[in-house]
mmCIF file of C-alpha atoms in Angstrom:
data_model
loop_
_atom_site.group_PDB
_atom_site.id
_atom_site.type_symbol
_atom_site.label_atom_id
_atom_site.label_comp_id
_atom_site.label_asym_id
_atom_site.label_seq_id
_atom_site.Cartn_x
_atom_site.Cartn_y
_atom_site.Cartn_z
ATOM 1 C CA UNK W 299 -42.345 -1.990 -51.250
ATOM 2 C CA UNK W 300 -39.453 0.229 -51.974
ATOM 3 C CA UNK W 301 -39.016 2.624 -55.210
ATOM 4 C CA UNK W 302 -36.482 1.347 -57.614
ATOM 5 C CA UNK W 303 -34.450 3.843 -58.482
ATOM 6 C CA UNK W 304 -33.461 2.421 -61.639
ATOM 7 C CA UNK W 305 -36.660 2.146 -63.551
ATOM 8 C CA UNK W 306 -37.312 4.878 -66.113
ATOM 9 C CA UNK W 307 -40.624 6.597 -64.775
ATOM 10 C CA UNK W 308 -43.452 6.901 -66.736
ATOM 11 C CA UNK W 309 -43.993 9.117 -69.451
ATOM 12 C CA UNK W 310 -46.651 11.306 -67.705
ATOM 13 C CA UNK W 311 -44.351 11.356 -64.423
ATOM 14 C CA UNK W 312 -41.564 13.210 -66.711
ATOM 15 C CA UNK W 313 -44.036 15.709 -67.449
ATOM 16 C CA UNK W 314 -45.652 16.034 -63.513
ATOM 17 C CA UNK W 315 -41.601 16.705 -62.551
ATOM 18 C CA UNK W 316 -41.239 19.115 -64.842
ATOM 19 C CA UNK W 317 -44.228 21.101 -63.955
ATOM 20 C CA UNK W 318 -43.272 20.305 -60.328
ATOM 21 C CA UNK W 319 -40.345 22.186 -60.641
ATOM 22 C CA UNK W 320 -41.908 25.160 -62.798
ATOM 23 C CA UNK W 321 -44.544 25.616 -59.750
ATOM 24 C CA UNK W 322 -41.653 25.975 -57.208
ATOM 25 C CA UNK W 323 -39.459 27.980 -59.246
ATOM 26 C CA UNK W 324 -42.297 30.372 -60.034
ATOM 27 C CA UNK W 325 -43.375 30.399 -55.765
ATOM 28 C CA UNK W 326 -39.843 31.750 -55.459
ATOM 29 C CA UNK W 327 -40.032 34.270 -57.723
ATOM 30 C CA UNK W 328 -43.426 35.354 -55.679
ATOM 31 C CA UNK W 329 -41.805 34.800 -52.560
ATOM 32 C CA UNK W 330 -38.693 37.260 -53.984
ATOM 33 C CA UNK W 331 -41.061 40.493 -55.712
ATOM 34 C CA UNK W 332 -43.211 40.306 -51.445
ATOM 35 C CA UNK W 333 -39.387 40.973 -50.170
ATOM 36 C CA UNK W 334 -38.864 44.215 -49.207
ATOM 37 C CA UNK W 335 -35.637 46.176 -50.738
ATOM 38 C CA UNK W 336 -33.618 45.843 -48.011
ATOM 39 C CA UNK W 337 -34.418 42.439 -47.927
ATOM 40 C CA UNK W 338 -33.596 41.661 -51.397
ATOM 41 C CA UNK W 339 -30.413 40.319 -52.648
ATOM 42 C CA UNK W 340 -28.675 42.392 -55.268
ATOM 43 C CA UNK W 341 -25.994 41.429 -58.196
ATOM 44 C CA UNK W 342 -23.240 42.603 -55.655
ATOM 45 C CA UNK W 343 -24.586 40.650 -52.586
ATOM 46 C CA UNK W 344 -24.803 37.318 -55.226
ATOM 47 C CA UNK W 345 -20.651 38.257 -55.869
ATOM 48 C CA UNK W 346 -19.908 38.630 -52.564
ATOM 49 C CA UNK W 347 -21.331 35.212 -51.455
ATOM 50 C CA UNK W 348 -19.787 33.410 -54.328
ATOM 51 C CA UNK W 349 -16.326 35.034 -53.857
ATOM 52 C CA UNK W 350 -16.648 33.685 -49.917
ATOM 53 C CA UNK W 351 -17.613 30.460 -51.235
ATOM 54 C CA UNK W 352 -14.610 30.379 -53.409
ATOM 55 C CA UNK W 353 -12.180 31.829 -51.083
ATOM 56 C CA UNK W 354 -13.952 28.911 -48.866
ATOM 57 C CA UNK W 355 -12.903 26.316 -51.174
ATOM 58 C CA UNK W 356 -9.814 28.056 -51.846
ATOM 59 C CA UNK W 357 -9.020 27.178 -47.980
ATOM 60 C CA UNK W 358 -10.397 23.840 -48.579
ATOM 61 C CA UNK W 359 -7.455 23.013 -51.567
ATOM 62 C CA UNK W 360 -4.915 24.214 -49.912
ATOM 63 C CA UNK W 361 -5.525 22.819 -46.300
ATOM 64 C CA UNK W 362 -5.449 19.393 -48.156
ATOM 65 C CA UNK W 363 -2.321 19.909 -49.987
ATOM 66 C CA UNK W 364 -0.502 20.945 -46.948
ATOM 67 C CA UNK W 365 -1.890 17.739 -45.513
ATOM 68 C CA UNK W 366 -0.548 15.836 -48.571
ATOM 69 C CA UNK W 367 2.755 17.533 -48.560
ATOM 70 C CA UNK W 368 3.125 16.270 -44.861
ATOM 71 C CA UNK W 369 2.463 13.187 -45.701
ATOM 72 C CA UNK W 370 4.519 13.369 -49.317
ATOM 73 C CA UNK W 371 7.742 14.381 -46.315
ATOM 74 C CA UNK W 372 6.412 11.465 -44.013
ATOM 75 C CA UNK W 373 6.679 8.925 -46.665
ATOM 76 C CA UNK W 374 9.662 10.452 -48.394
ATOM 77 C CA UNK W 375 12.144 7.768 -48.993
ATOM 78 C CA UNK W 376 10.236 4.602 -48.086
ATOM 79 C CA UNK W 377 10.701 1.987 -50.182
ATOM 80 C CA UNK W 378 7.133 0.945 -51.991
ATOM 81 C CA UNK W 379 7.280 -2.112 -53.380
ATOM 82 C CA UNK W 380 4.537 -3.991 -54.723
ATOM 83 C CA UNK W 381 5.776 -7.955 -53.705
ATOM 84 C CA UNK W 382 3.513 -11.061 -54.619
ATOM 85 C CA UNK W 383 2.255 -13.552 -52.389
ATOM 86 C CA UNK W 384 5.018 -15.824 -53.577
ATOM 87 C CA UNK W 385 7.661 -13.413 -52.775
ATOM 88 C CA UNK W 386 5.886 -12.455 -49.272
ATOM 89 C CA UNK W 387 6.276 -16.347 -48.373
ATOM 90 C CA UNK W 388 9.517 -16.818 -49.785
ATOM 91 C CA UNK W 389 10.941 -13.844 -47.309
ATOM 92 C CA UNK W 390 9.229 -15.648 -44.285
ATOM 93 C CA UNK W 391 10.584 -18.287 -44.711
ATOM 94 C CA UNK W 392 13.612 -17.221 -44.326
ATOM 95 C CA UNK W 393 13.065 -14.902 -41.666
ATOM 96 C CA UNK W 394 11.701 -18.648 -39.629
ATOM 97 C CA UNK W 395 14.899 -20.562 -40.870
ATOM 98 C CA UNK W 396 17.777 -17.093 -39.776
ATOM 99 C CA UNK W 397 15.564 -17.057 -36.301
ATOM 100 C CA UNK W 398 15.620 -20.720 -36.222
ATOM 101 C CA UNK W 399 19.632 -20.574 -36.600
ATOM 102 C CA UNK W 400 19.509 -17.577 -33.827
ATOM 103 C CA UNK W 401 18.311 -19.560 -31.449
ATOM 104 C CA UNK W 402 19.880 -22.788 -32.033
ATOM 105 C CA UNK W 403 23.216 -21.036 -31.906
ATOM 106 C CA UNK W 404 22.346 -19.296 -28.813
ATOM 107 C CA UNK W 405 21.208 -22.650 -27.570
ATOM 108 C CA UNK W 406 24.580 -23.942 -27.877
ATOM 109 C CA UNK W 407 26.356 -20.910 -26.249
ATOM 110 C CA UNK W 408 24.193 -21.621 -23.372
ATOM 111 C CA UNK W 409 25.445 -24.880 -23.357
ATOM 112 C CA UNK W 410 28.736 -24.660 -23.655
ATOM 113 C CA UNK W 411 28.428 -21.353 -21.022
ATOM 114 C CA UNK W 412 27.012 -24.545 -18.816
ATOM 115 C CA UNK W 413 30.073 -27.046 -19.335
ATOM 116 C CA UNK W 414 32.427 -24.113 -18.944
ATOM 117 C CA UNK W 415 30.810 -23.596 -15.512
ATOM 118 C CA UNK W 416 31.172 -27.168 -14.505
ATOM 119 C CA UNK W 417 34.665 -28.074 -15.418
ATOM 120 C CA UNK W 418 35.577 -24.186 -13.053
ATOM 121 C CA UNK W 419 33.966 -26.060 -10.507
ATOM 122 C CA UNK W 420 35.626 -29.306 -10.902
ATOM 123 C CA UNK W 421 39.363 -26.946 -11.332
ATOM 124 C CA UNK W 422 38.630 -25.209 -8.193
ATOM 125 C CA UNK W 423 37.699 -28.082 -6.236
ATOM 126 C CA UNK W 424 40.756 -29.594 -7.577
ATOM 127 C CA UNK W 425 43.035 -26.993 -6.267
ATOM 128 C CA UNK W 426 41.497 -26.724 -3.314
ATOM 129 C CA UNK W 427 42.185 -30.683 -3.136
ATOM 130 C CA UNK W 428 45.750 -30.164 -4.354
ATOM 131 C CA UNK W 429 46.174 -27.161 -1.652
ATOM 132 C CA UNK W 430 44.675 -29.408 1.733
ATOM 133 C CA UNK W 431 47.479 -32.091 0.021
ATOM 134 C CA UNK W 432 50.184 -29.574 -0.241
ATOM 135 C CA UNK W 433 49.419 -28.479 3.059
ATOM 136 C CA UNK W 434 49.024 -31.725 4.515
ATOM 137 C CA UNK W 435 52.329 -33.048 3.024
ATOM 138 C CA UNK W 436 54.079 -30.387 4.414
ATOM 139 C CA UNK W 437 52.682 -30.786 7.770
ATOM 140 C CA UNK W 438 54.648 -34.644 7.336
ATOM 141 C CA UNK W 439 57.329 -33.118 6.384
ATOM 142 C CA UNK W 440 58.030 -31.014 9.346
ATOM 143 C CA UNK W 441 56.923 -33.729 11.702
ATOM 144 C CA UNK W 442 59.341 -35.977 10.128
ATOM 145 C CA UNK W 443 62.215 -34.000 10.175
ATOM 146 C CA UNK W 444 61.256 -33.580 13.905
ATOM 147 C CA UNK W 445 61.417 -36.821 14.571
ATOM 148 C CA UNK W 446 64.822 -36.897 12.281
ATOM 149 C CA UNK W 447 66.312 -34.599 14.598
ATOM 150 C CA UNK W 448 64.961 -36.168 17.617
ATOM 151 C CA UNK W 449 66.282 -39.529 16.472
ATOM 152 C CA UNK W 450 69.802 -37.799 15.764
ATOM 153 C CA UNK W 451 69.763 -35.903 19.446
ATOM 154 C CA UNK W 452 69.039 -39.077 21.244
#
């Protein structure tokens, strides 16, 4: 069964904890007065390791606000909006219905790119009808006036 962490231990536990921590506290004391000098830490040494840790967090602070000022210049300019499920709808619809209209349009244009095709076809079949007539019809017309002349000559 696990511990709850939010039940309020009994009184006596309070007290155990307390002289739980008293015992450890006074074992590092001990453990500190056995060190030899050298091994001791002094007032300056205590400085020195908290001015590192500062200058570490120091870093820290201004690493991240470079990182936020790159992404302050990233963002610069972009339009936040805050837009309700309503509006959100409301805009795709009518992004559907202008692609809708897109495509019917282009629909058409095919189409009509189609009929436009066909009736080229039909013209140039035409003239090339028209052409093999014109051709033809001059081709009577010189045999007739051959046989004009050759009906005048004899």
């Amino acid at each position: 069964m696990a511990i709850n962490p939010f039940r309020v231990p009994q009184f006596a536990t309070i007290f155990e904890l307390r002289d739980a921590e008293l015992k450890e506290e006074a074992k590092e004391r001990e453990r500190k007065k056995q060190l030899k000098i050298f091994e001791r830490s002094s007032c300056r040494n205590l400085t020195s390791r908290r001015r590192l840790l500062e200058d570490e967090e120091v870093a820290e602070e201004s690493d991240q606000l470079d990182k936020l000022k790159v992404i302050l210049q990233n963002t610069k300019g972009a339009c936040i909006e805050d837009e309700t499920h309503q509006e959100y709808i409301s805009k795709r619809r009518e992004m559907f219905f202008l692609e809708y209209s897109i495509a019917i349009q282009r629909a058409e244009i095919e189409r009509l790119d189609e009929l436009a095709r066909r009736e080229e076809k039909k013209l140039d079949l035409a003239e090339q009808c028209l052409e093999q007539d014109a051709a033809l019809f001059d081709e009577f017309l010189k045999e007739n006036d051959k046989t004009s002349v050759e009906a005048i000559a004899a």
